[in-house]
Coordinates of C-alpha atoms and ligand atoms in Angstrom, one line a residue:
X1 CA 66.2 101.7 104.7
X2 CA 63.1 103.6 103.5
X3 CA 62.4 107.0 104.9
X4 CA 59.3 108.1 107.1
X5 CA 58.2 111.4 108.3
X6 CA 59.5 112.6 111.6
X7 CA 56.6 111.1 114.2
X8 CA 55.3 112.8 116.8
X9 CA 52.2 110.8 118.8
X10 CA 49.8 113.0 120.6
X11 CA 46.8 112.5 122.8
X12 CA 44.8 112.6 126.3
X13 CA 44.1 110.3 128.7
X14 CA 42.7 110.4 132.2
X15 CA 44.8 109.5 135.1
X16 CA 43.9 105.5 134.7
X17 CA 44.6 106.0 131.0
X18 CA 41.4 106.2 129.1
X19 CA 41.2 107.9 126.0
X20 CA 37.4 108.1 126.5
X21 CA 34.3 107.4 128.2
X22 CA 32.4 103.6 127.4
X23 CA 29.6 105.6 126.5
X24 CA 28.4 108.0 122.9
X25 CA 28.9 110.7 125.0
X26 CA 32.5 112.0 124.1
X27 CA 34.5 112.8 126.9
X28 CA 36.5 115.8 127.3
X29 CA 40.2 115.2 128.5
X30 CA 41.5 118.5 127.8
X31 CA 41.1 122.3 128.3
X32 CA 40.8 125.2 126.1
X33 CA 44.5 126.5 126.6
X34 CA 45.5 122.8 125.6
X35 CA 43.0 122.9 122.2
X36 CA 45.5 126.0 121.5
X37 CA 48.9 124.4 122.2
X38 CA 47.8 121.4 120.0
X39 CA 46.9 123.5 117.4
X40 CA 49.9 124.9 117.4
X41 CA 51.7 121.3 116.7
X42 CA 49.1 120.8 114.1
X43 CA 49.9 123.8 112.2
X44 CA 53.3 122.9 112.4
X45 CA 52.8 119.8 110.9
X46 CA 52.4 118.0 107.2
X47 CA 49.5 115.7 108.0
X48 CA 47.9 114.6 110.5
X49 CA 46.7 111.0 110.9
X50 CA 43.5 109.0 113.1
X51 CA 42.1 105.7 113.2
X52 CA 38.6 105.0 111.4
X53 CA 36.8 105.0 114.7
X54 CA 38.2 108.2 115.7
X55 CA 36.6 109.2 112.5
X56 CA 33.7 107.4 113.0
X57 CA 33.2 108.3 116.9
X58 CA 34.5 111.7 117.0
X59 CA 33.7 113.1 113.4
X60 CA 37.1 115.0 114.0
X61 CA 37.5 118.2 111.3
X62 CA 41.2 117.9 112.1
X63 CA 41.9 121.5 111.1
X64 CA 43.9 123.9 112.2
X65 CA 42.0 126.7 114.1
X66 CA 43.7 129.7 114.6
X67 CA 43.4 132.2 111.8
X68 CA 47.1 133.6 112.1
X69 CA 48.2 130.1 111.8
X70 CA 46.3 129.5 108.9
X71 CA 47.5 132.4 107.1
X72 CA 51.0 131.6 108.1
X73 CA 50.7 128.3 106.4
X74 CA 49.7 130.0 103.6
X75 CA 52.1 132.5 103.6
X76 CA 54.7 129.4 103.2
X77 CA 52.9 128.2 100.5
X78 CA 51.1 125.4 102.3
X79 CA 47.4 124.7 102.7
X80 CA 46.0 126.4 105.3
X81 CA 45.6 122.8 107.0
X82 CA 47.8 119.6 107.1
X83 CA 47.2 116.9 104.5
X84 CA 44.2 114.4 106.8
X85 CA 45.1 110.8 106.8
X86 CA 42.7 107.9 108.3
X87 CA 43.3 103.9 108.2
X88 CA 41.1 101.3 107.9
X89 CA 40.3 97.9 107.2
X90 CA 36.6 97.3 106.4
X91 CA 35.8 100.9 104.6
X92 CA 33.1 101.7 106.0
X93 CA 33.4 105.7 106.2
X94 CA 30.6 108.0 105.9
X95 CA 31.9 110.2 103.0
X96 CA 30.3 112.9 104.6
X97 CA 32.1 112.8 107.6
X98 CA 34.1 116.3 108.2
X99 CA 36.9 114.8 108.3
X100 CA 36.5 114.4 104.3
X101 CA 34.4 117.6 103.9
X102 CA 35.7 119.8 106.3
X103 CA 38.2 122.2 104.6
X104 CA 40.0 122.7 101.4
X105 CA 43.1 120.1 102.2
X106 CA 43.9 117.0 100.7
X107 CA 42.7 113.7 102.0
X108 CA 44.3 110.1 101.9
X109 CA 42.7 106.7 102.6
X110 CA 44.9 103.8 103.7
X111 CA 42.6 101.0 103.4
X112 CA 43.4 96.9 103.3
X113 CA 43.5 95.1 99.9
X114 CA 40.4 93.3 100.5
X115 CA 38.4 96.6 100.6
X116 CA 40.0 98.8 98.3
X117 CA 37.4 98.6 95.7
X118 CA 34.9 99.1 98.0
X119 CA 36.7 101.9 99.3
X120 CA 37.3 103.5 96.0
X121 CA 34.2 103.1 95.2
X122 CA 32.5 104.8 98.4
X123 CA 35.3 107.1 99.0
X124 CA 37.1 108.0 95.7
X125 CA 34.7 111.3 95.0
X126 CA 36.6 113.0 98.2
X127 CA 39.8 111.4 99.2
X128 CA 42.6 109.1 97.7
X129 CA 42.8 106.2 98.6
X130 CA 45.7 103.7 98.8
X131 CA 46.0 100.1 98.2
X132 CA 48.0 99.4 101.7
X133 CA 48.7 95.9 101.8
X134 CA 46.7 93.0 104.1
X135 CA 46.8 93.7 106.4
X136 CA 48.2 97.4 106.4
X137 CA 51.6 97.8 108.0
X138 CA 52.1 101.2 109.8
X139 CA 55.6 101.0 108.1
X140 CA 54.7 100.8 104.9
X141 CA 51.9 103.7 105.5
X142 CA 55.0 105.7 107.2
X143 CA 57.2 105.0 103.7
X144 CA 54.1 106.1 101.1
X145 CA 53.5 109.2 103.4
X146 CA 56.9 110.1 102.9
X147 CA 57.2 109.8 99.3
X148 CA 54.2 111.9 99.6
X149 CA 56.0 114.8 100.5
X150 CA 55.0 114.1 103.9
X151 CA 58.3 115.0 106.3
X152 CA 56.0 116.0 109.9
X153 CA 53.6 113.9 110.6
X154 CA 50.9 113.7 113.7
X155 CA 48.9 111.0 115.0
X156 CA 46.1 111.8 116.9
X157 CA 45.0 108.6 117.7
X158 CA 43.1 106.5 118.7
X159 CA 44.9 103.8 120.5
X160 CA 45.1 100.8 118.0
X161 CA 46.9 103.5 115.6
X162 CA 49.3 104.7 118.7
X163 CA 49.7 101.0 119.7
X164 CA 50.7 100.4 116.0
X165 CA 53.5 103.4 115.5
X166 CA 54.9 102.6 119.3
X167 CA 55.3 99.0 118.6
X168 CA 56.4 99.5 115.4
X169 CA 59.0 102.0 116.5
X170 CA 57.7 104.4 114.1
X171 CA 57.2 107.5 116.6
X172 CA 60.2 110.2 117.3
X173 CA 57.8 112.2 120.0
X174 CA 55.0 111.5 122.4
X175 CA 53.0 114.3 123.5
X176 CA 50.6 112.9 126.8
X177 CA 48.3 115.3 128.5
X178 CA 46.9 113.5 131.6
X179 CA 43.5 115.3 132.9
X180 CA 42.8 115.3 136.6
X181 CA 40.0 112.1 136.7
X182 CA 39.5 108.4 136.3
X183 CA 37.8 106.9 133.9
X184 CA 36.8 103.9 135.8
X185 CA 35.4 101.6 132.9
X186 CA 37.4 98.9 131.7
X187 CA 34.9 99.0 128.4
X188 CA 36.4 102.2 127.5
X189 CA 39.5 103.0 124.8
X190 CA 42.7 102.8 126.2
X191 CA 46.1 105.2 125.0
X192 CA 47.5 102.0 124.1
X193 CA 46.8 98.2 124.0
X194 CA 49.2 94.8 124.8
X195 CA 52.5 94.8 122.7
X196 CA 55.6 94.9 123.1
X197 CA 56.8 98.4 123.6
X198 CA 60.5 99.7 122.6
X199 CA 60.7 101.2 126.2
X200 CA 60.8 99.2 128.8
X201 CA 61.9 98.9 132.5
X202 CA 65.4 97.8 130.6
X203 CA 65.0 101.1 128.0
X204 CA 63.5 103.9 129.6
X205 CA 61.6 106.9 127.3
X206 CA 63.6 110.3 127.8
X207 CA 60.9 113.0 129.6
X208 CA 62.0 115.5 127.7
X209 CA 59.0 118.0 129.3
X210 CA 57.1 118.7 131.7
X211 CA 54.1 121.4 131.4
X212 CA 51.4 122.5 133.4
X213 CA 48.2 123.7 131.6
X214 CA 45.7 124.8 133.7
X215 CA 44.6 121.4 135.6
X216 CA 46.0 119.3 133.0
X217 CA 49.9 118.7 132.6
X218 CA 51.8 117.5 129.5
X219 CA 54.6 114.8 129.3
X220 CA 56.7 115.1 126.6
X221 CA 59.1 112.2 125.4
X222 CA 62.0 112.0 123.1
X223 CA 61.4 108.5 121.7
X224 CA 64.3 108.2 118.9
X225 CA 67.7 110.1 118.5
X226 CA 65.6 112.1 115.8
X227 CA 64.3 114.0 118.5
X228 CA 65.5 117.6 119.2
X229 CA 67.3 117.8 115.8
X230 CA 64.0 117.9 114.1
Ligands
NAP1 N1 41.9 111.3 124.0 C1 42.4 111.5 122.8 O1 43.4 112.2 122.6 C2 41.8 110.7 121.7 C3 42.2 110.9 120.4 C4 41.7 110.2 119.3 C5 40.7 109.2 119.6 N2 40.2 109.1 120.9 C6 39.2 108.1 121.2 O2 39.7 106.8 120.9 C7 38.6 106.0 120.5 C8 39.0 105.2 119.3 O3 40.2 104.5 119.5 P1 40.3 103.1 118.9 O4 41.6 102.5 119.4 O5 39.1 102.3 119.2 O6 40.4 103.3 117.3 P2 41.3 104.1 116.3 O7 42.7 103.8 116.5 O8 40.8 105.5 116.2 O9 40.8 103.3 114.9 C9 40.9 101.9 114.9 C10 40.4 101.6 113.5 O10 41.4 102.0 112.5 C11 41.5 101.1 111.5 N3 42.9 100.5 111.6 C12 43.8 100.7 112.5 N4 44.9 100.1 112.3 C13 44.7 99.4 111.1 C14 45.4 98.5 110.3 N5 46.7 98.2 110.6 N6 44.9 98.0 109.2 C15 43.6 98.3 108.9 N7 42.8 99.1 109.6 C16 43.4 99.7 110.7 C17 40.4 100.0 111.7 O11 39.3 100.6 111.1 P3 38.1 99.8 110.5 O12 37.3 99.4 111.7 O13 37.4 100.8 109.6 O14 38.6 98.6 109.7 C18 40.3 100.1 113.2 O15 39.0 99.6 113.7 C19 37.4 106.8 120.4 O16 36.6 106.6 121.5 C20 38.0 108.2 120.4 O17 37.1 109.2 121.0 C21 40.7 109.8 121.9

């Protein structure tokens, strides 16, 4: 069997498990002790992968913050910043998004056959892109990463990516903050959409942690037997 990266899945929700508002307005799910800790798990990390409506919605920089952390990287002789991955099928990314602009770390494009010229065409100047098959299979973009030198990797959503990697059994680690509303709003993006899930009522996800942060509280779960000897 091909190799992947050791997967770790992280986002927010609110308590009825929205990962945003239905409006333009974004909606903010965590707290600033929370930005820190996930910052942490980014510096510790290879790349870090979105959806292209994350990219598209949130115009994510998807860098890591802290000084120190940076120059810790750097100190291991890493970029200061985990390699920035997105998916997509139709291409249509602003190039001058930040999350192709935004810092001096290497970009990669997994984009649907049908649109790869496009793609190369539109996006080529500031990231690679990769012919991923039609349509793209998480799998696959979990096997190329790898070969990529890619051994941590973090997905930061949205939820047709986390959807994919769950169903797929592609993650190792879920990392779930739950802030303290509802959402209320049916239109708006949920953590993760129908499919059939590895865990079950018959195969229960191992809580691995439990952490309050401020009014928010993390649920960490081991997912695969990789977990914990990462
Ligand atoms: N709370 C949090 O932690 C958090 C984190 C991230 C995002 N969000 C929110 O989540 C929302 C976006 O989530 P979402 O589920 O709508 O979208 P998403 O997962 O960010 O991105 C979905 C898009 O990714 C591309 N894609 C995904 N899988 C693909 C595949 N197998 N083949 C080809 N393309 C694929 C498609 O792009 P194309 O349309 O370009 O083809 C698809 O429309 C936003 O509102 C954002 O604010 C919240």
């Amino acid at each position: 069997m091909a190799e992947r990266p050791y997967t770790l899945l992280s986002c927010g929700m609110s308590l009825d498990g929205y990962l945003d508002s239905a409006t333009d307005q974004r909606l903010c799910l965590s707290n600033d002790a929370d930005f820190d800790r996930v910052d942490a798990v980014r510096a510790a990390c290879d790349a870090i992968l979105v959806g292209a409506a994350t990219v598209r919605n949130d115009n994510p920089r998807l860098l890591v913050r802290s000084a120190a952390r940076q120059a810790d990287r750097v100190a291991r002789g890493l970029p200061p910043s985990p390699v920035k991955v997105t998916v997509t099928g139709r291409a249509k990314l602003d190039p001058g998004a930040d999350f192709f602009t935004a810092g001096d770390t290497r970009k990669l494009v997994y984009c649907a056959s049908g649109t790869f010229e496009e793609a190369c065409d539109r996006l080529g100047p500031v990231a690679t892109v990769v012919d991923a098959g039609q349509p793209v299979d998480m799998h696959r973009v979990s096997e190329d990463l790898y070969d990529r030198g890619v051994r941590r990797l973090m997905v930061e959503g949205g939820g047709t990516v986390h959807t994919q990697f769950l169903t797929g059994d592609l993650a190792d680690e879920l990392h779930l903050v739950v802030a303290p509303f509802f959402v209320g709003d049916s239109r708006a993006p949920r953590f993760v959409s129908d499919g059939s899930f590895p865990w079950n009522p018959d195969r229960r996800a191992t809580l691995a942690e439990v952490r309050k942060i401020g009014d928010v509280v993390l649920l960490r779960y081991a997912l695969s037997a990789r977990f914990g000897k990462d």
